[in-house]
Coordinates of C-alpha atoms in Angstrom, one line a residue:
X1 CA 70.4 119.5 102.8
X2 CA 69.9 118.7 106.5
X3 CA 72.9 118.0 108.7
X4 CA 72.9 114.5 110.0
X5 CA 74.9 113.3 113.0
X6 CA 76.2 109.8 113.7
X7 CA 77.5 108.3 116.9
X8 CA 80.5 106.1 116.3
X9 CA 81.4 103.8 119.1
X10 CA 84.6 102.3 117.6
X11 CA 87.5 104.9 117.9
X12 CA 89.4 103.2 115.1
X13 CA 86.4 103.4 112.7
X14 CA 86.0 107.1 113.6
X15 CA 89.7 107.8 113.0
X16 CA 89.6 105.9 109.7
X17 CA 86.7 108.0 108.5
X18 CA 88.3 111.3 109.6
X19 CA 91.5 110.2 107.8
X20 CA 89.9 109.8 104.4
X21 CA 90.6 113.5 103.9
X22 CA 93.2 115.8 105.3
X23 CA 92.2 116.5 108.9
X24 CA 95.4 118.1 110.1
X25 CA 96.6 121.6 110.8
X26 CA 95.6 124.4 108.4
X27 CA 98.0 126.9 109.9
X28 CA 99.4 129.5 107.4
X29 CA 103.0 128.8 108.5
X30 CA 102.5 125.1 107.7
X31 CA 101.2 126.0 104.2
X32 CA 104.4 128.0 103.6
X33 CA 106.6 125.2 104.9
X34 CA 104.8 122.6 102.8
X35 CA 105.1 124.7 99.7
X36 CA 108.9 124.7 99.9
X37 CA 108.9 121.0 100.7
X38 CA 106.6 120.3 97.7
X39 CA 108.9 122.4 95.4
X40 CA 111.9 120.4 96.5
X41 CA 110.3 117.0 96.1
X42 CA 108.8 118.0 92.7
X43 CA 112.3 119.1 91.5
X44 CA 113.9 115.9 92.6
X45 CA 111.3 113.4 91.4
X46 CA 111.0 115.1 88.0
X47 CA 114.4 113.9 87.0
X48 CA 114.4 110.9 84.6
X49 CA 117.4 109.5 86.5
X50 CA 115.5 109.6 89.7
X51 CA 112.5 107.7 88.2
X52 CA 114.8 104.9 86.9
X53 CA 116.7 104.7 90.2
X54 CA 113.5 104.7 92.2
X55 CA 112.1 101.8 90.1
X56 CA 115.2 99.8 90.8
X57 CA 114.9 100.5 94.5
X58 CA 111.2 99.7 94.6
X59 CA 111.8 96.4 92.8
X60 CA 114.2 95.2 95.5
X61 CA 112.2 96.6 98.4
X62 CA 108.8 95.2 97.1
X63 CA 109.9 91.5 97.1
X64 CA 110.9 91.9 100.7
X65 CA 107.6 93.4 102.0
X66 CA 105.1 92.0 99.5
X67 CA 103.9 88.5 98.6
X68 CA 105.1 88.6 95.0
X69 CA 107.5 86.8 92.7
X70 CA 111.2 87.1 93.6
X71 CA 112.1 87.8 89.9
X72 CA 112.3 91.5 90.0
X73 CA 112.8 91.9 86.3
X74 CA 109.6 89.9 85.5
X75 CA 107.7 91.9 88.1
X76 CA 108.7 95.2 86.5
X77 CA 108.0 93.9 83.0
X78 CA 104.5 92.6 83.8
X79 CA 103.6 95.4 86.0
X80 CA 104.6 98.2 83.6
X81 CA 102.7 96.5 80.8
X82 CA 99.6 96.3 83.1
X83 CA 99.7 100.1 83.8
X84 CA 99.0 101.1 80.2
X85 CA 96.2 103.6 79.7
X86 CA 93.8 101.1 78.2
X87 CA 94.6 98.4 80.8
X88 CA 91.6 97.0 82.7
X89 CA 93.9 96.0 85.5
X90 CA 95.2 99.6 85.9
X91 CA 91.7 101.1 86.1
X92 CA 90.6 98.4 88.5
X93 CA 93.6 99.2 90.7
X94 CA 92.8 103.0 90.6
X95 CA 89.1 102.3 91.4
X96 CA 90.2 100.1 94.4
X97 CA 92.8 102.5 95.6
X98 CA 95.7 100.1 94.7
X99 CA 97.5 102.6 92.5
X100 CA 98.7 106.1 92.9
X101 CA 98.6 108.9 90.4
X102 CA 101.7 111.0 91.0
X103 CA 101.7 110.4 94.8
X104 CA 98.4 111.5 96.2
X105 CA 98.1 114.6 93.9
X106 CA 94.5 114.0 93.1
X107 CA 93.6 114.4 96.8
X108 CA 94.9 117.9 96.6
X109 CA 92.1 120.5 96.0
X110 CA 94.5 122.8 94.1
X111 CA 95.5 120.0 91.8
X112 CA 91.8 119.2 91.1
X113 CA 91.2 122.8 90.2
X114 CA 94.1 122.7 87.7
X115 CA 92.7 119.5 86.1
X116 CA 89.3 121.1 85.7
X117 CA 90.7 124.3 84.2
X118 CA 92.6 122.2 81.6
X119 CA 89.6 120.2 80.7
X120 CA 87.9 122.6 78.3
X121 CA 88.0 121.9 74.6
X122 CA 88.9 125.6 73.7
X123 CA 92.3 124.9 75.4
X124 CA 93.3 123.0 72.3
X125 CA 93.2 126.1 70.1
X126 CA 96.6 127.8 70.6
X127 CA 95.5 131.4 69.9
X128 CA 96.9 132.9 73.1
X129 CA 100.1 132.5 75.1
X130 CA 98.2 131.0 77.9
X131 CA 96.8 128.2 75.7
X132 CA 100.3 127.6 74.2
X133 CA 101.6 127.1 77.8
X134 CA 98.7 124.7 78.4
X135 CA 99.6 122.8 75.2
X136 CA 103.2 122.4 76.5
X137 CA 101.7 121.2 79.8
X138 CA 100.2 118.3 78.0
X139 CA 103.7 117.1 77.1
X140 CA 104.6 117.3 80.7
X141 CA 101.5 115.4 81.6
X142 CA 102.5 112.6 79.2
X143 CA 106.0 112.5 80.9
X144 CA 104.3 112.4 84.3
X145 CA 102.1 109.6 83.3
X146 CA 105.2 107.5 82.4
X147 CA 106.4 108.3 85.9
X148 CA 103.1 107.0 87.3
X149 CA 103.6 103.8 85.4
X150 CA 107.1 103.3 86.7
X151 CA 105.8 104.1 90.2
X152 CA 102.9 101.6 90.0
X153 CA 104.7 98.8 88.1
X154 CA 105.5 96.7 91.2
X155 CA 102.1 97.4 92.7
X156 CA 100.5 96.1 89.5
X157 CA 102.6 93.0 89.6
X158 CA 101.6 92.3 93.2
X159 CA 97.9 93.1 92.4
X160 CA 97.9 90.6 89.5
X161 CA 99.5 87.9 91.6
X162 CA 97.1 88.3 94.6
X163 CA 93.8 89.3 93.1
X164 CA 92.9 85.7 92.2
X165 CA 93.8 84.5 95.7
X166 CA 92.3 87.2 98.0
X167 CA 90.0 89.2 95.8
X168 CA 90.0 92.7 94.4
X169 CA 89.8 94.8 97.5
X170 CA 92.4 93.0 99.5
X171 CA 94.8 92.8 96.5
X172 CA 94.2 96.6 96.0
X173 CA 95.1 97.3 99.6
X174 CA 98.2 95.2 99.5
X175 CA 99.3 96.9 96.3
X176 CA 98.8 100.3 97.9
X177 CA 100.4 99.2 101.1
X178 CA 103.8 98.5 99.4
X179 CA 104.5 102.2 100.2
X180 CA 101.4 104.2 101.1
X181 CA 102.2 107.8 100.3
X182 CA 98.7 108.9 101.5
X183 CA 99.3 107.9 105.1
X184 CA 100.2 110.9 107.2
X185 CA 99.7 110.1 110.8
X186 CA 97.4 111.5 113.4
X187 CA 99.8 113.3 115.7
X188 CA 100.1 117.0 115.0
X189 CA 103.9 117.1 115.4
X190 CA 104.2 114.3 112.8
X191 CA 102.0 116.1 110.4
X192 CA 104.1 119.3 110.7
X193 CA 107.3 117.3 110.2
X194 CA 106.2 115.4 107.1
X195 CA 104.7 118.5 105.6
X196 CA 107.9 120.4 106.0
X197 CA 110.8 117.9 105.4
X198 CA 111.3 116.4 101.9
X199 CA 110.8 112.6 101.6
X200 CA 110.4 112.2 105.4
X201 CA 106.9 110.7 105.0
X202 CA 108.0 108.2 102.4
X203 CA 110.8 107.0 104.6
X204 CA 108.6 106.8 107.7
X205 CA 106.0 104.7 105.7
X206 CA 108.9 102.6 104.3
X207 CA 110.2 101.9 107.8
X208 CA 106.7 101.2 109.1
X209 CA 106.0 98.7 106.3
X210 CA 109.4 97.0 106.9
X211 CA 108.5 96.6 110.6
X212 CA 105.1 95.3 109.8
X213 CA 106.7 92.7 107.5
X214 CA 108.1 91.0 110.5
X215 CA 104.7 89.4 111.2
X216 CA 104.5 85.6 110.9
X217 CA 103.2 85.6 107.3
X218 CA 105.9 87.8 105.8
X219 CA 108.8 87.4 108.2
X220 CA 110.6 84.6 106.4
X221 CA 110.6 86.3 103.1
X222 CA 111.6 89.7 104.5
X223 CA 114.5 88.3 106.5
X224 CA 115.7 86.2 103.5
X225 CA 115.8 89.2 101.2
X226 CA 117.4 91.6 103.7
X227 CA 119.8 88.9 104.9
X228 CA 120.8 88.1 101.3
X229 CA 121.5 91.8 100.5
X230 CA 123.4 92.3 103.7
X231 CA 125.6 89.2 103.1
X232 CA 126.2 90.3 99.4
X233 CA 127.1 93.8 100.6
X234 CA 129.6 92.5 103.2
X235 CA 131.2 90.2 100.6
X236 CA 131.3 93.2 98.2
X237 CA 133.0 95.4 100.8
X238 CA 135.6 92.6 101.5
X239 CA 136.3 92.2 97.8
X240 CA 136.8 96.0 97.3
X241 CA 139.0 96.4 100.4
X242 CA 142.2 96.8 98.4
X243 CA 140.8 98.9 95.5
X244 CA 142.2 102.4 95.9
X245 CA 139.8 103.8 93.3
X246 CA 136.8 102.5 95.3
X247 CA 138.2 104.0 98.5
X248 CA 138.5 107.4 96.8
X249 CA 134.7 107.5 95.9
X250 CA 132.7 110.0 98.0
X251 CA 131.2 108.5 101.2
X252 CA 127.7 109.4 100.1
X253 CA 128.2 107.4 96.9
X254 CA 129.3 104.3 98.8
X255 CA 126.4 104.6 101.2
X256 CA 123.6 105.1 98.6
X257 CA 124.9 102.9 95.8
X258 CA 126.7 99.7 95.1
X259 CA 129.5 101.0 92.8
X260 CA 130.4 98.5 90.1
X261 CA 133.5 99.1 88.1
X262 CA 132.9 98.8 84.3
X263 CA 135.5 96.4 82.8
X264 CA 138.0 98.0 80.5
X265 CA 137.3 101.6 81.7
X266 CA 137.8 103.8 84.7
X267 CA 134.1 104.4 85.0
X268 CA 131.6 103.1 87.6
X269 CA 128.0 102.0 87.3
X270 CA 126.1 103.0 90.4
X271 CA 123.5 100.4 91.3
X272 CA 121.0 102.2 93.6
X273 CA 120.4 100.7 97.1
X274 CA 116.8 100.5 98.3
X275 CA 116.2 103.2 100.9
X276 CA 115.4 101.4 104.1
X277 CA 116.9 98.0 103.3
X278 CA 119.9 99.8 101.7
X279 CA 120.5 101.7 104.9
X280 CA 120.8 98.4 106.7
X281 CA 123.3 97.1 104.1
X282 CA 125.3 100.4 104.3
X283 CA 125.7 100.1 108.1
X284 CA 126.8 96.5 107.6
X285 CA 129.4 97.6 105.1
X286 CA 130.7 100.4 107.3
X287 CA 130.9 97.9 110.2
X288 CA 132.9 95.5 107.9
X289 CA 135.2 98.4 107.0
X290 CA 136.3 98.7 110.6
X291 CA 138.0 95.3 110.3
X292 CA 139.7 95.7 106.9
X293 CA 140.7 99.4 106.7
X294 CA 143.1 100.7 109.3
X295 CA 142.4 104.3 108.3
X296 CA 138.9 104.4 109.8
X297 CA 137.9 104.4 113.4
X298 CA 134.9 104.2 115.7
X299 CA 134.2 107.9 115.3
X300 CA 134.1 107.6 111.5
X301 CA 131.7 104.7 111.8
X302 CA 129.4 106.6 114.1
X303 CA 129.5 109.7 111.8
X304 CA 128.6 107.6 108.7
X305 CA 125.8 105.9 110.6
X306 CA 124.4 109.2 111.6
X307 CA 124.7 110.5 108.0
X308 CA 122.8 107.4 106.7
X309 CA 120.0 108.1 109.1
X310 CA 119.7 111.8 108.4
X311 CA 120.3 111.7 104.6
X312 CA 119.3 108.3 103.3
X313 CA 116.4 107.9 105.7
X314 CA 115.5 111.6 105.6
X315 CA 115.6 112.0 109.4
X316 CA 116.8 115.6 109.2
X317 CA 115.3 118.0 111.6
X318 CA 115.8 121.1 109.3
X319 CA 112.7 122.2 107.4
X320 CA 113.1 122.6 103.7
X321 CA 112.3 126.3 103.9
X322 CA 115.4 126.9 106.1
X323 CA 117.8 124.2 104.8
X324 CA 119.2 126.0 101.8
X325 CA 119.6 129.2 103.8
X326 CA 121.5 127.4 106.6
X327 CA 123.8 125.7 104.1
X328 CA 124.5 128.9 102.1
X329 CA 125.2 130.8 105.4
X330 CA 127.6 128.1 106.7
X331 CA 129.0 127.4 103.2
X332 CA 128.6 123.7 103.9
X333 CA 126.7 121.0 101.9
X334 CA 125.8 118.5 104.6
X335 CA 125.0 115.7 102.1
X336 CA 128.4 115.9 100.3

């Protein structure tokens, strides 16, 4: 029970130790802001459509920034199978920090309290409304676990490929580092922003990972994947230049998806673009549009580029607590 002090001479080691748990601001205002942001992200990510789209985006993003097979379908198949509840690989990844359980929910003290409260056997006896709600909560937990498996499928595929080459700890780190939700920065301003703006931290971590993938080891693969997607997007834009139905699609659809017309119908299949790499392809498409569409100009290109940065990459200065109020007051949905 005695307090022990250690003198750490390496600033990076000290900062790493401090970052194992939240060491940021505990201001009451920040707690309010983060509550609204958490409600927003929870509502969005709970959608089955979001989970499927996010899996598609992750599959394309992961082969660019991770040393894994380029067959995205096989990666998802093998990875999803390896995240089953009885999978040794999955528990090894959890133990090594290579997998997430609903983001970094289990680092949240309030989430741990909820888990402990649910853990009593008497909760299985549905003799009160409270226990009935807890029973329904188990169905939600099962749905959330499926979401966890989708989120960790590509991480598991990378872990399985690399564990034999570099060992358990390094493979776990690389799997987590595909997109590390638990990183939150050390600068106070950054911590306030990512705690108050939905999905900003995920996009910052994605951009950081994309930038770090330009090192000598990963550069060739990353540029090959990004270059291929940019070239395919430019060719796609050229092929759709005379399609009036395509031109009538909302701008946000064309910037966040590759719309594919379903033969024999008037319907479209929207293939999701990965967030960071997709933003690059969207800018390339808008640039191509300048040469093939006389109805657009430089101002339109600048406006769409700005929208891609603020919407697709979540670089929007408005805190989530204020955003709905501002849009209702101005009667203007910025995204659409």
